[in-house]
mmCIF file of C-alpha atoms in Angstrom:
data_model
loop_
_atom_site.group_PDB
_atom_site.id
_atom_site.type_symbol
_atom_site.label_atom_id
_atom_site.label_comp_id
_atom_site.label_asym_id
_atom_site.label_seq_id
_atom_site.Cartn_x
_atom_site.Cartn_y
_atom_site.Cartn_z
ATOM 1 C CA MET A 1 123.987 81.233 52.668
ATOM 2 C CA GLY A 2 120.939 80.322 54.166
ATOM 3 C CA THR A 3 118.452 81.869 56.925
ATOM 4 C CA ILE A 4 118.141 80.327 60.342
ATOM 5 C CA GLN A 5 115.016 80.614 62.388
ATOM 6 C CA ILE A 6 114.274 79.089 66.041
ATOM 7 C CA LYS A 7 111.389 77.271 66.424
ATOM 8 C CA ARG A 8 109.634 74.950 69.166
ATOM 9 C CA ILE A 9 109.982 71.296 69.025
ATOM 10 C CA TYR A 10 106.329 70.893 70.180
ATOM 11 C CA GLN A 11 105.527 72.727 67.040
ATOM 12 C CA PRO A 12 104.184 71.536 63.605
ATOM 13 C CA ALA A 13 106.875 70.212 61.342
ATOM 14 C CA GLU A 14 106.607 72.900 57.705
ATOM 15 C CA LYS A 15 108.123 72.511 54.757
ATOM 16 C CA THR A 16 109.435 75.940 54.989
ATOM 17 C CA ASP A 17 111.612 74.546 58.079
ATOM 18 C CA GLY A 18 114.434 73.145 55.951
ATOM 19 C CA LYS A 19 116.836 71.275 57.743
ATOM 20 C CA ARG A 20 115.141 70.743 61.300
ATOM 21 C CA ILE A 21 118.151 70.709 63.451
ATOM 22 C CA LEU A 22 117.368 69.706 67.341
ATOM 23 C CA VAL A 23 119.766 72.153 69.496
ATOM 24 C CA ASP A 24 118.938 70.555 73.108
ATOM 25 C CA ARG A 25 121.307 68.188 75.111
ATOM 26 C CA LEU A 26 118.055 65.992 76.160
ATOM 27 C CA TRP A 27 115.499 64.714 74.382
ATOM 28 C CA PRO A 28 112.312 66.843 74.307
ATOM 29 C CA ARG A 29 109.356 65.184 76.812
ATOM 30 C CA GLY A 30 106.300 63.779 75.383
ATOM 31 C CA VAL A 31 107.827 64.168 72.026
ATOM 32 C CA LYS A 32 108.606 60.400 69.695
ATOM 33 C CA ARG A 33 111.547 60.700 67.929
ATOM 34 C CA GLU A 34 109.678 59.308 64.392
ATOM 35 C CA ALA A 35 107.138 62.040 64.905
ATOM 36 C CA ALA A 36 110.257 64.882 65.697
ATOM 37 C CA GLU A 37 111.139 65.096 61.921
ATOM 38 C CA ILE A 38 114.237 66.415 62.344
ATOM 39 C CA ASP A 39 117.018 66.124 60.443
ATOM 40 C CA GLU A 40 119.759 66.442 62.968
ATOM 41 C CA TRP A 41 120.584 66.305 66.623
ATOM 42 C CA MET A 42 122.876 68.570 68.051
ATOM 43 C CA LYS A 43 123.277 68.027 71.497
ATOM 44 C CA ALA A 44 126.792 69.132 71.702
ATOM 45 C CA VAL A 45 126.318 73.018 70.865
ATOM 46 C CA ALA A 46 123.681 73.285 73.673
ATOM 47 C CA PRO A 47 124.703 74.648 77.022
ATOM 48 C CA SER A 48 126.705 71.985 79.098
ATOM 49 C CA ASP A 49 124.599 70.458 81.676
ATOM 50 C CA ALA A 50 126.336 72.460 84.338
ATOM 51 C CA LEU A 51 124.946 75.730 82.882
ATOM 52 C CA ARG A 52 121.657 74.562 81.766
ATOM 53 C CA LYS A 53 121.225 72.991 85.681
ATOM 54 C CA TRP A 54 122.042 76.369 86.967
ATOM 55 C CA PHE A 55 119.803 78.309 84.867
ATOM 56 C CA HIS A 56 117.130 76.109 85.502
ATOM 57 C CA GLN A 57 117.043 75.393 89.206
ATOM 58 C CA ASP A 58 115.203 78.255 90.563
ATOM 59 C CA SER A 59 112.622 80.920 88.470
ATOM 60 C CA ASP A 60 114.930 83.477 89.231
ATOM 61 C CA ARG A 61 114.816 85.149 86.069
ATOM 62 C CA GLU A 62 117.611 87.558 86.962
ATOM 63 C CA LYS A 63 119.707 85.293 85.805
ATOM 64 C CA TRP A 64 119.357 85.986 81.723
ATOM 65 C CA GLN A 65 121.699 88.042 81.178
ATOM 66 C CA GLU A 66 124.650 86.176 82.953
ATOM 67 C CA PHE A 67 123.085 83.074 81.573
ATOM 68 C CA LYS A 68 123.896 84.522 78.087
ATOM 69 C CA ALA A 69 126.908 85.882 78.735
ATOM 70 C CA ARG A 70 128.368 82.134 80.265
ATOM 71 C CA TYR A 71 126.249 80.215 77.268
ATOM 72 C CA MET A 72 128.221 82.675 74.795
ATOM 73 C CA LEU A 73 131.492 81.795 76.158
ATOM 74 C CA GLU A 74 131.262 78.167 76.122
ATOM 75 C CA LEU A 75 129.997 78.588 72.451
ATOM 76 C CA LYS A 76 133.196 80.741 71.421
ATOM 77 C CA GLN A 77 135.021 77.282 72.682
ATOM 78 C CA ASN A 78 133.024 74.905 71.322
ATOM 79 C CA ALA A 79 134.176 73.407 68.262
ATOM 80 C CA ALA A 80 130.737 71.687 67.694
ATOM 81 C CA VAL A 81 129.623 75.542 66.280
ATOM 82 C CA ASN A 82 131.908 74.909 63.285
ATOM 83 C CA ASP A 83 129.547 71.828 62.349
ATOM 84 C CA LEU A 84 126.447 73.794 63.027
ATOM 85 C CA LEU A 85 128.272 76.806 60.154
ATOM 86 C CA ASP A 86 128.323 74.306 57.860
ATOM 87 C CA ILE A 87 125.452 72.930 58.101
ATOM 88 C CA VAL A 88 124.124 76.318 57.573
ATOM 89 C CA SER A 89 126.223 77.428 54.987
ATOM 90 C CA LYS A 90 125.132 74.338 52.799
ATOM 91 C CA ASN A 91 121.597 74.687 53.332
ATOM 92 C CA GLU A 92 118.811 77.409 52.518
ATOM 93 C CA LYS A 93 116.447 77.359 55.392
ATOM 94 C CA VAL A 94 117.568 75.777 58.613
ATOM 95 C CA THR A 95 115.420 75.805 61.379
ATOM 96 C CA LEU A 96 116.591 75.343 65.320
ATOM 97 C CA LEU A 97 114.301 73.345 67.640
ATOM 98 C CA TYR A 98 114.629 73.926 71.276
ATOM 99 C CA ALA A 99 111.985 72.234 73.688
ATOM 100 C CA ALA A 100 111.835 74.982 76.640
ATOM 101 C CA ARG A 101 108.340 76.516 77.407
ATOM 102 C CA ASP A 102 109.508 80.419 77.777
ATOM 103 C CA GLU A 103 110.320 81.653 74.142
ATOM 104 C CA GLN A 104 111.509 84.799 75.241
ATOM 105 C CA GLN A 105 114.380 83.613 77.153
ATOM 106 C CA ASN A 106 116.112 80.134 75.799
ATOM 107 C CA HIS A 107 119.738 78.949 74.902
ATOM 108 C CA ALA A 108 118.357 78.526 71.453
ATOM 109 C CA LEU A 109 118.211 82.978 71.502
ATOM 110 C CA VAL A 110 121.337 82.870 72.306
ATOM 111 C CA LEU A 111 122.858 80.467 70.033
ATOM 112 C CA LEU A 112 120.725 82.078 67.014
ATOM 113 C CA GLU A 113 122.428 85.330 67.646
ATOM 114 C CA PHE A 114 126.025 83.799 68.233
ATOM 115 C CA ILE A 115 125.828 82.007 64.615
ATOM 116 C CA ASN A 116 124.482 85.104 62.931
ATOM 117 C CA GLU A 117 127.624 87.144 64.336
ATOM 118 C CA LEU A 118 129.335 84.492 63.353
ATOM 119 C CA LEU A 119 127.947 84.944 59.670
ATOM 120 C CA LYS A 120 128.415 88.764 59.885
ATOM 121 C CA ARG A 121 131.919 88.652 59.624
#
């Protein structure tokens, strides 16, 4: 079982990243596909369009806890999570890439927490 970390896609790729997986539903602005250095793009593990739009419709950061709860519920019902777990189990290191500016409140943090909880079981 490998380790998992998260990183903004705008940060340079490093050899220590291991397998690089983009976990955003939309392709990141300003990033050329050739330069992204991703191994896989797993759109299906990103929040649904409806949840993403709800969370970003205004700058109310009070929504964070509600977003986390809703996204966790989506993840529990998402078969693509099993594909991600399979990748994690087969690689020494996995880096989940995201484009959000906010490094303290973003879906990749929730996804990382969710995956780590599953791996503890």
